[in-house]
mmCIF file of C-alpha atoms in Angstrom:
data_model
loop_
_atom_site.group_PDB
_atom_site.id
_atom_site.type_symbol
_atom_site.label_atom_id
_atom_site.label_comp_id
_atom_site.label_asym_id
_atom_site.label_seq_id
_atom_site.Cartn_x
_atom_site.Cartn_y
_atom_site.Cartn_z
ATOM 1 C CA MET A 1180 26.303 -27.182 6.128
ATOM 2 C CA SER A 1181 26.607 -25.320 2.842
ATOM 3 C CA GLU A 1182 27.711 -22.058 1.305
ATOM 4 C CA ALA A 1183 24.721 -20.485 3.099
ATOM 5 C CA ARG A 1184 27.054 -20.380 6.087
ATOM 6 C CA TYR A 1185 30.676 -19.443 6.550
ATOM 7 C CA ILE A 1186 33.233 -19.618 9.347
ATOM 8 C CA VAL A 1187 35.158 -16.675 10.776
ATOM 9 C CA VAL A 1188 38.372 -17.329 12.722
ATOM 10 C CA ASP A 1189 40.292 -14.712 14.696
ATOM 11 C CA TRP A 1190 43.557 -16.430 15.579
ATOM 12 C CA GLY A 1191 46.132 -14.490 17.543
ATOM 13 C CA THR A 1192 49.343 -15.192 19.387
ATOM 14 C CA SER A 1193 47.600 -16.464 22.514
ATOM 15 C CA ASN A 1194 43.944 -17.092 21.661
ATOM 16 C CA PHE A 1195 41.700 -18.781 19.105
ATOM 17 C CA ARG A 1196 38.126 -17.654 18.379
ATOM 18 C CA ALA A 1197 35.845 -19.200 15.757
ATOM 19 C CA PHE A 1198 32.316 -18.215 14.715
ATOM 20 C CA LEU A 1199 29.789 -20.024 12.551
ATOM 21 C CA VAL A 1200 27.901 -17.304 10.684
ATOM 22 C CA ASP A 1201 24.699 -17.246 8.651
ATOM 23 C CA ALA A 1202 25.686 -15.854 5.259
ATOM 24 C CA GLU A 1203 22.423 -14.013 4.607
ATOM 25 C CA SER A 1204 21.907 -12.262 7.936
ATOM 26 C CA GLY A 1205 25.444 -12.201 9.304
ATOM 27 C CA ALA A 1206 24.121 -13.624 12.591
ATOM 28 C CA CYS A 1207 26.460 -15.708 14.722
ATOM 29 C CA LEU A 1208 25.013 -19.218 15.005
ATOM 30 C CA GLU A 1209 27.663 -20.691 17.275
ATOM 31 C CA GLU A 1210 31.101 -19.838 18.606
ATOM 32 C CA ARG A 1211 34.095 -21.686 19.989
ATOM 33 C CA ARG A 1212 37.128 -20.411 21.882
ATOM 34 C CA ALA A 1213 40.442 -21.884 22.942
ATOM 35 C CA ASP A 1214 43.720 -20.776 24.486
ATOM 36 C CA ALA A 1215 45.782 -22.316 21.691
ATOM 37 C CA GLY A 1216 47.203 -19.296 19.925
ATOM 38 C CA ILE A 1217 49.701 -19.577 17.102
ATOM 39 C CA LYS A 1218 52.659 -19.851 19.483
ATOM 40 C CA ALA A 1219 51.276 -23.171 20.740
ATOM 41 C CA LEU A 1220 51.387 -24.868 17.318
ATOM 42 C CA SER A 1221 53.889 -25.827 14.650
ATOM 43 C CA GLN A 1222 53.076 -24.936 11.041
ATOM 44 C CA SER A 1223 52.101 -28.498 10.156
ATOM 45 C CA GLU A 1224 49.554 -28.595 12.998
ATOM 46 C CA PHE A 1225 47.426 -25.623 11.903
ATOM 47 C CA PRO A 1226 45.085 -27.313 9.369
ATOM 48 C CA HIS A 1227 44.474 -30.280 11.654
ATOM 49 C CA TYR A 1228 43.850 -28.146 14.725
ATOM 50 C CA LEU A 1229 41.407 -25.919 12.858
ATOM 51 C CA ALA A 1230 39.564 -28.910 11.404
ATOM 52 C CA ARG A 1231 39.052 -30.268 14.922
ATOM 53 C CA GLN A 1232 37.873 -26.934 16.261
ATOM 54 C CA VAL A 1233 35.201 -26.490 13.589
ATOM 55 C CA ALA A 1234 34.120 -30.129 13.566
ATOM 56 C CA GLY A 1235 30.397 -30.387 12.893
ATOM 57 C CA TRP A 1236 30.269 -26.962 11.293
ATOM 58 C CA ARG A 1237 31.642 -28.025 7.950
ATOM 59 C CA GLU A 1238 30.131 -31.101 6.404
ATOM 60 C CA SER A 1239 31.525 -30.142 3.006
ATOM 61 C CA GLU A 1240 34.231 -27.923 1.566
ATOM 62 C CA ALA A 1241 31.510 -25.600 0.251
ATOM 63 C CA THR A 1242 31.532 -23.854 3.639
ATOM 64 C CA PRO A 1243 34.355 -21.298 3.419
ATOM 65 C CA ILE A 1244 36.630 -20.323 6.272
ATOM 66 C CA TYR A 1245 38.129 -16.833 6.661
ATOM 67 C CA LEU A 1246 41.045 -16.381 9.033
ATOM 68 C CA SER A 1247 42.528 -13.151 10.360
ATOM 69 C CA GLY A 1248 45.165 -12.220 12.891
ATOM 70 C CA MET A 1249 48.662 -13.489 13.615
ATOM 71 C CA VAL A 1250 47.752 -16.773 11.936
ATOM 72 C CA GLY A 1251 48.885 -14.980 8.766
ATOM 73 C CA ALA A 1252 52.297 -13.993 10.159
ATOM 74 C CA LYS A 1253 55.562 -15.662 9.234
ATOM 75 C CA ARG A 1254 55.478 -17.574 12.522
ATOM 76 C CA GLY A 1255 51.844 -18.608 11.896
ATOM 77 C CA TRP A 1256 50.145 -20.961 9.435
ATOM 78 C CA ALA A 1257 51.335 -19.187 6.293
ATOM 79 C CA GLU A 1258 52.628 -15.691 5.686
ATOM 80 C CA ALA A 1259 49.944 -13.528 4.096
ATOM 81 C CA PRO A 1260 51.015 -10.201 2.583
ATOM 82 C CA GLN A 1261 50.879 -6.949 4.502
ATOM 83 C CA LEU A 1262 49.463 -4.322 2.170
ATOM 84 C CA SER A 1263 50.812 -0.770 2.134
ATOM 85 C CA LEU A 1264 48.641 2.178 3.127
ATOM 86 C CA PRO A 1265 46.221 3.399 1.946
ATOM 87 C CA VAL A 1266 44.244 0.138 1.966
ATOM 88 C CA THR A 1267 40.648 -0.541 0.946
ATOM 89 C CA LEU A 1268 38.422 -3.492 1.772
ATOM 90 C CA ASP A 1269 38.509 -4.490 -1.917
ATOM 91 C CA GLU A 1270 42.294 -4.765 -1.742
ATOM 92 C CA LEU A 1271 42.121 -6.973 1.336
ATOM 93 C CA ALA A 1272 39.621 -9.221 -0.441
ATOM 94 C CA ARG A 1273 41.797 -9.471 -3.577
ATOM 95 C CA HIS A 1274 44.886 -10.503 -1.639
ATOM 96 C CA CYS A 1275 43.451 -13.209 0.612
ATOM 97 C CA LEU A 1276 45.850 -16.160 0.770
ATOM 98 C CA PRO A 1277 44.582 -19.753 0.398
ATOM 99 C CA ALA A 1278 45.472 -21.581 3.618
ATOM 100 C CA PRO A 1279 47.822 -24.491 2.819
ATOM 101 C CA GLY A 1280 46.465 -27.931 3.581
ATOM 102 C CA LEU A 1281 42.785 -26.978 3.884
ATOM 103 C CA ASP A 1282 40.454 -26.348 0.963
ATOM 104 C CA ASN A 1283 38.262 -23.245 0.765
ATOM 105 C CA ALA A 1284 40.049 -21.570 3.667
ATOM 106 C CA PHE A 1285 41.575 -18.105 3.273
ATOM 107 C CA ILE A 1286 43.909 -15.936 5.338
ATOM 108 C CA VAL A 1287 43.159 -12.211 5.250
ATOM 109 C CA PRO A 1288 46.186 -9.954 4.616
ATOM 110 C CA GLY A 1289 47.573 -7.548 7.172
ATOM 111 C CA VAL A 1290 48.542 -3.907 6.677
ATOM 112 C CA LYS A 1291 51.816 -1.988 6.916
ATOM 113 C CA TRP A 1292 52.734 1.691 6.991
ATOM 114 C CA LEU A 1293 56.191 2.460 5.659
ATOM 115 C CA GLU A 1294 56.917 6.128 5.091
ATOM 116 C CA ALA A 1295 59.197 6.860 2.168
ATOM 117 C CA ASP A 1296 61.742 8.452 4.487
ATOM 118 C CA GLY A 1297 63.459 5.710 6.451
ATOM 119 C CA ASP A 1298 63.354 7.941 9.545
ATOM 120 C CA GLY A 1299 59.542 8.202 9.328
ATOM 121 C CA VAL A 1300 56.725 5.981 10.564
ATOM 122 C CA VAL A 1301 57.079 2.194 10.282
ATOM 123 C CA ASP A 1302 54.147 0.187 11.651
ATOM 124 C CA VAL A 1303 52.275 -3.082 11.042
ATOM 125 C CA MET A 1304 49.008 -4.790 11.972
ATOM 126 C CA ARG A 1305 47.373 -8.189 11.564
ATOM 127 C CA GLY A 1306 43.745 -8.826 12.471
ATOM 128 C CA GLU A 1307 42.822 -5.300 13.473
ATOM 129 C CA GLU A 1308 42.278 -4.339 9.825
ATOM 130 C CA VAL A 1309 39.264 -6.680 9.712
ATOM 131 C CA GLN A 1310 37.898 -5.212 12.949
ATOM 132 C CA LEU A 1311 38.382 -1.659 11.677
ATOM 133 C CA PHE A 1312 36.345 -2.213 8.530
ATOM 134 C CA GLY A 1313 33.755 -4.123 10.530
ATOM 135 C CA ALA A 1314 33.432 -1.363 13.098
ATOM 136 C CA ARG A 1315 33.151 1.159 10.282
ATOM 137 C CA ALA A 1316 30.098 -0.742 9.048
ATOM 138 C CA LEU A 1317 28.600 -0.876 12.552
ATOM 139 C CA SER A 1318 29.438 2.604 13.828
ATOM 140 C CA SER A 1319 27.897 5.987 13.226
ATOM 141 C CA ALA A 1320 28.756 8.082 10.197
ATOM 142 C CA GLU A 1321 30.585 10.509 12.510
ATOM 143 C CA ALA A 1322 33.314 8.056 13.492
ATOM 144 C CA ARG A 1323 36.467 8.163 11.401
ATOM 145 C CA TRP A 1324 38.979 7.446 14.163
ATOM 146 C CA PHE A 1325 39.027 4.000 15.741
ATOM 147 C CA CYS A 1326 40.801 2.573 18.788
ATOM 148 C CA VAL A 1327 41.438 -1.141 19.304
ATOM 149 C CA PRO A 1328 42.693 -1.613 22.896
ATOM 150 C CA GLY A 1329 44.840 -4.625 23.626
ATOM 151 C CA THR A 1330 48.338 -5.973 24.095
ATOM 152 C CA HIS A 1331 49.350 -3.750 21.195
ATOM 153 C CA SER A 1332 46.648 -1.085 20.993
ATOM 154 C CA LYS A 1333 45.869 0.394 17.588
ATOM 155 C CA TRP A 1334 44.527 3.822 16.681
ATOM 156 C CA ALA A 1335 43.496 4.195 13.053
ATOM 157 C CA GLU A 1336 41.822 6.662 10.724
ATOM 158 C CA LEU A 1337 39.454 5.652 7.941
ATOM 159 C CA GLU A 1338 38.456 8.067 5.209
ATOM 160 C CA GLY A 1339 35.285 6.579 3.784
ATOM 161 C CA ASP A 1340 36.149 2.970 2.960
ATOM 162 C CA THR A 1341 39.906 3.502 3.016
ATOM 163 C CA LEU A 1342 42.322 2.910 5.895
ATOM 164 C CA VAL A 1343 44.745 5.827 5.636
ATOM 165 C CA ARG A 1344 46.862 5.747 8.821
ATOM 166 C CA PHE A 1345 47.333 3.960 12.114
ATOM 167 C CA SER A 1346 49.585 3.873 15.183
ATOM 168 C CA THR A 1347 50.471 1.039 17.544
ATOM 169 C CA PHE A 1348 50.949 1.460 21.314
ATOM 170 C CA MET A 1349 52.510 -1.326 23.393
ATOM 171 C CA THR A 1350 50.176 -0.483 26.265
ATOM 172 C CA GLY A 1351 49.057 -3.960 27.316
ATOM 173 C CA GLU A 1352 52.437 -5.626 26.895
ATOM 174 C CA LEU A 1353 54.243 -2.832 28.732
ATOM 175 C CA TYR A 1354 51.706 -3.001 31.569
ATOM 176 C CA HIS A 1355 52.457 -6.688 32.050
ATOM 177 C CA ALA A 1356 56.220 -6.105 31.865
ATOM 178 C CA VAL A 1357 56.201 -3.231 34.354
ATOM 179 C CA ARG A 1358 53.837 -4.911 36.789
ATOM 180 C CA TYR A 1359 55.619 -8.263 36.906
ATOM 181 C CA HIS A 1360 59.236 -7.456 36.078
ATOM 182 C CA THR A 1361 60.119 -4.050 37.573
ATOM 183 C CA LEU A 1362 60.670 -2.518 40.998
ATOM 184 C CA PRO A 1363 57.699 -0.075 40.750
ATOM 185 C CA GLY A 1364 55.394 -2.993 39.964
ATOM 186 C CA GLU A 1365 56.636 -5.203 42.788
ATOM 187 C CA PRO A 1366 53.722 -4.469 45.184
ATOM 188 C CA ALA A 1367 51.240 -5.439 42.426
ATOM 189 C CA ARG A 1368 52.403 -8.999 41.849
ATOM 190 C CA ASP A 1369 49.278 -10.457 43.470
ATOM 191 C CA ASP A 1370 45.796 -10.211 41.949
ATOM 192 C CA ALA A 1371 43.744 -7.257 43.159
ATOM 193 C CA THR A 1372 40.375 -5.756 42.290
ATOM 194 C CA PHE A 1373 40.282 -2.697 40.039
ATOM 195 C CA ASP A 1374 40.574 0.563 41.980
ATOM 196 C CA GLU A 1375 38.954 3.587 40.321
ATOM 197 C CA SER A 1376 40.750 6.239 42.360
ATOM 198 C CA ALA A 1377 44.191 4.739 41.688
ATOM 199 C CA PHE A 1378 43.382 4.359 38.012
ATOM 200 C CA ASP A 1379 42.286 8.005 37.837
ATOM 201 C CA GLN A 1380 45.529 9.073 39.523
ATOM 202 C CA GLY A 1381 47.401 7.131 36.862
ATOM 203 C CA LEU A 1382 45.372 8.730 34.070
ATOM 204 C CA ALA A 1383 46.293 12.182 35.328
ATOM 205 C CA ARG A 1384 49.973 11.361 35.650
ATOM 206 C CA GLY A 1385 50.148 9.532 32.305
ATOM 207 C CA GLY A 1386 49.402 12.772 30.513
ATOM 208 C CA ALA A 1387 51.627 14.978 32.674
ATOM 209 C CA GLU A 1388 54.527 16.956 31.230
ATOM 210 C CA GLU A 1389 57.157 14.782 32.951
ATOM 211 C CA GLY A 1390 56.217 11.943 30.588
ATOM 212 C CA VAL A 1391 55.273 8.311 30.921
ATOM 213 C CA LEU A 1392 58.703 7.056 32.060
ATOM 214 C CA HIS A 1393 58.583 9.281 35.119
ATOM 215 C CA ALA A 1394 54.911 8.503 35.747
ATOM 216 C CA LEU A 1395 55.580 4.754 35.838
ATOM 217 C CA PHE A 1396 58.222 5.214 38.533
ATOM 218 C CA GLU A 1397 55.714 7.205 40.569
ATOM 219 C CA ALA A 1398 54.013 3.890 41.324
ATOM 220 C CA ARG A 1399 56.894 3.260 43.718
ATOM 221 C CA SER A 1400 57.150 6.809 45.042
ATOM 222 C CA ARG A 1401 53.435 7.013 45.745
ATOM 223 C CA HIS A 1402 53.438 3.582 47.366
ATOM 224 C CA LEU A 1403 56.220 4.738 49.705
ATOM 225 C CA TYR A 1404 55.009 8.239 50.578
ATOM 226 C CA THR A 1405 51.466 9.158 49.490
ATOM 227 C CA GLY A 1406 49.394 6.189 50.584
ATOM 228 C CA LEU A 1407 49.106 4.250 47.308
ATOM 229 C CA ALA A 1408 48.367 0.783 48.675
ATOM 230 C CA ALA A 1409 49.910 -2.374 47.242
ATOM 231 C CA GLU A 1410 46.537 -3.475 45.922
ATOM 232 C CA GLN A 1411 46.184 -0.109 44.113
ATOM 233 C CA VAL A 1412 49.520 -0.155 42.289
ATOM 234 C CA GLY A 1413 48.297 -2.280 39.368
ATOM 235 C CA SER A 1414 45.372 0.063 38.720
ATOM 236 C CA PHE A 1415 47.692 3.081 38.934
ATOM 237 C CA LEU A 1416 50.083 1.571 36.378
ATOM 238 C CA SER A 1417 47.177 0.756 34.073
ATOM 239 C CA GLY A 1418 45.968 4.339 34.345
ATOM 240 C CA VAL A 1419 49.419 5.732 33.582
ATOM 241 C CA LEU A 1420 49.819 3.708 30.398
ATOM 242 C CA ILE A 1421 46.280 4.127 29.086
ATOM 243 C CA GLY A 1422 46.390 7.804 30.075
ATOM 244 C CA SER A 1423 49.634 8.316 28.164
ATOM 245 C CA GLU A 1424 48.208 6.560 25.095
ATOM 246 C CA VAL A 1425 45.007 8.606 25.107
ATOM 247 C CA ALA A 1426 46.843 11.881 25.805
ATOM 248 C CA THR A 1427 49.162 11.248 22.845
ATOM 249 C CA MET A 1428 46.228 10.677 20.516
ATOM 250 C CA ARG A 1429 44.154 13.495 22.013
ATOM 251 C CA ALA A 1430 46.832 15.936 20.873
ATOM 252 C CA ARG A 1431 46.607 14.560 17.316
ATOM 253 C CA LEU A 1432 42.853 14.313 16.851
ATOM 254 C CA PRO A 1433 40.823 17.149 15.306
ATOM 255 C CA HIS A 1434 38.441 18.980 17.639
ATOM 256 C CA GLY A 1435 35.068 17.270 17.910
ATOM 257 C CA THR A 1436 36.354 13.836 16.876
ATOM 258 C CA THR A 1437 34.212 10.822 17.747
ATOM 259 C CA VAL A 1438 36.334 7.770 18.558
ATOM 260 C CA CYS A 1439 34.940 4.290 17.958
ATOM 261 C CA LEU A 1440 36.264 1.856 20.569
ATOM 262 C CA ILE A 1441 36.592 -1.747 19.395
ATOM 263 C CA GLY A 1442 37.156 -3.724 22.544
ATOM 264 C CA SER A 1443 36.428 -6.446 25.035
ATOM 265 C CA SER A 1444 34.287 -6.238 28.131
ATOM 266 C CA GLN A 1445 37.468 -6.051 30.243
ATOM 267 C CA LEU A 1446 39.256 -3.200 28.452
ATOM 268 C CA THR A 1447 36.442 -1.091 27.003
ATOM 269 C CA PRO A 1448 35.310 0.422 30.352
ATOM 270 C CA LEU A 1449 38.891 1.513 31.128
ATOM 271 C CA TYR A 1450 39.263 3.272 27.786
ATOM 272 C CA GLU A 1451 35.806 4.803 28.074
ATOM 273 C CA ARG A 1452 36.853 6.278 31.419
ATOM 274 C CA ALA A 1453 40.103 7.587 29.923
ATOM 275 C CA LEU A 1454 38.363 9.109 26.899
ATOM 276 C CA THR A 1455 35.766 10.768 29.121
ATOM 277 C CA ARG A 1456 38.486 12.397 31.241
ATOM 278 C CA ALA A 1457 40.206 13.537 28.038
ATOM 279 C CA ASP A 1458 36.930 15.129 26.871
ATOM 280 C CA LEU A 1459 36.725 12.930 23.792
ATOM 281 C CA ARG A 1460 33.418 11.691 22.397
ATOM 282 C CA PHE A 1461 33.200 7.954 21.778
ATOM 283 C CA GLU A 1462 31.028 5.006 20.902
ATOM 284 C CA SER A 1463 31.810 1.344 21.530
ATOM 285 C CA VAL A 1464 31.655 -1.799 19.394
ATOM 286 C CA ALA A 1465 32.431 -5.291 20.713
ATOM 287 C CA SER A 1466 35.537 -6.767 19.124
ATOM 288 C CA ASP A 1467 33.804 -10.036 18.188
ATOM 289 C CA ASP A 1468 31.011 -8.116 16.453
ATOM 290 C CA ALA A 1469 33.583 -6.038 14.578
ATOM 291 C CA THR A 1470 35.470 -9.136 13.410
ATOM 292 C CA ARG A 1471 32.331 -10.798 12.068
ATOM 293 C CA ALA A 1472 31.116 -7.576 10.427
ATOM 294 C CA GLY A 1473 34.515 -7.091 8.807
ATOM 295 C CA ILE A 1474 34.511 -10.538 7.242
ATOM 296 C CA LYS A 1475 30.913 -10.071 6.130
ATOM 297 C CA ALA A 1476 31.935 -6.849 4.363
ATOM 298 C CA LEU A 1477 34.966 -8.538 2.830
ATOM 299 C CA ILE A 1478 32.809 -11.350 1.420
ATOM 300 C CA ALA A 1479 30.376 -8.801 -0.006
ATOM 301 C CA SER A 1480 33.286 -6.974 -1.605
ATOM 302 C CA SER A 1481 34.487 -10.193 -3.222
ATOM 303 C CA ALA A 1482 31.009 -10.942 -4.524
ATOM 304 C CA ARG A 1483 30.729 -7.505 -6.132
ATOM 305 C CA ARG A 1484 34.088 -7.929 -7.784
ATOM 306 C CA ASP A 1485 33.146 -11.348 -9.190
#
C-alpha cells in the first residue's frame, strides 16, 4: 500500500463503513462494514478498532485515512469543528482534524447553521456535508437542491461549490418512535412487507392541512374503521412522515427544481415515490458513491491549495 491509495471511513452512531480507494481513478477497490457505530466504543478504543478494520489495507502510514460522520462529534473519537454557513469544500479541507492516536488519519469537520437572531434557524450536520459535495460532483448541472434520507434526513442547497443552507427532519427516528412506542403504531410492532397502497395513503395524509400530528393518529383511526390492516400500519406511518417532509420542502423549492437524492437502496425508492407524487423532478446517487466522491473532491481541493 502507498499514497496511491487512500481510505474513506463513514462512521456514524450505529454503523461503520470503510472503503479502500484508488487515488488516481477514485475507484473503490474493497469495502468493509460493521455494526459498531460510535456509541459502541469508548474514546480510547477508536484508533485500535479502526486499525483492525483496515488491516491489510495500510502497510505504511503513507496511506491516508479520511473519516466523516459522528466519529467527529464530542461523543466520538475527537470533536472536529462544525463550520458556519456558507461552507465551501476548501474550508472543509482546511479544517480537517488529525485523529488522535493514529498517524495520517483525519476527521472531516461538520457544518452548523446559526442565524444571528436567536429565534431563527439552528441546525447541525456531520457526515452529510461530504455526501453533498460528492453528489454535487456526480449529479447533473441542474441539481442545486439535495436530499439525504435517513434517521435525520437532510435537505440542502448548494450554490456552485458552496453549501448555503440546509434543514434536518427527524423522519427516520420519529418513524421508529411512533411505530414501536405509541398507541397508533401498536398494530405494526411485527415485521411486515412494504405496502404501496398504505404508503400512498400516508403520503396523501402527510401533506394534508390537518398536519402531521393528526395524520399520525389516523394510523389508529384507519385501522379501526377504514380497513387499514395491521400489516399496513407501518407503511402508512412511513408515508405520513416522508409525505410531510416532502410537502414541507415542496412549498419551499422554486418551480422546476431538480432534487438529487443521496440514499440507500432501502430508502431511495420511497423518496422517489414521494417526490413523484409531489410532482418534483429528481435524480438519485447512492450514498456510498457520494461519500467516496466527496472525499475525492476534498483531497483534490487540498492538493490545489498546497
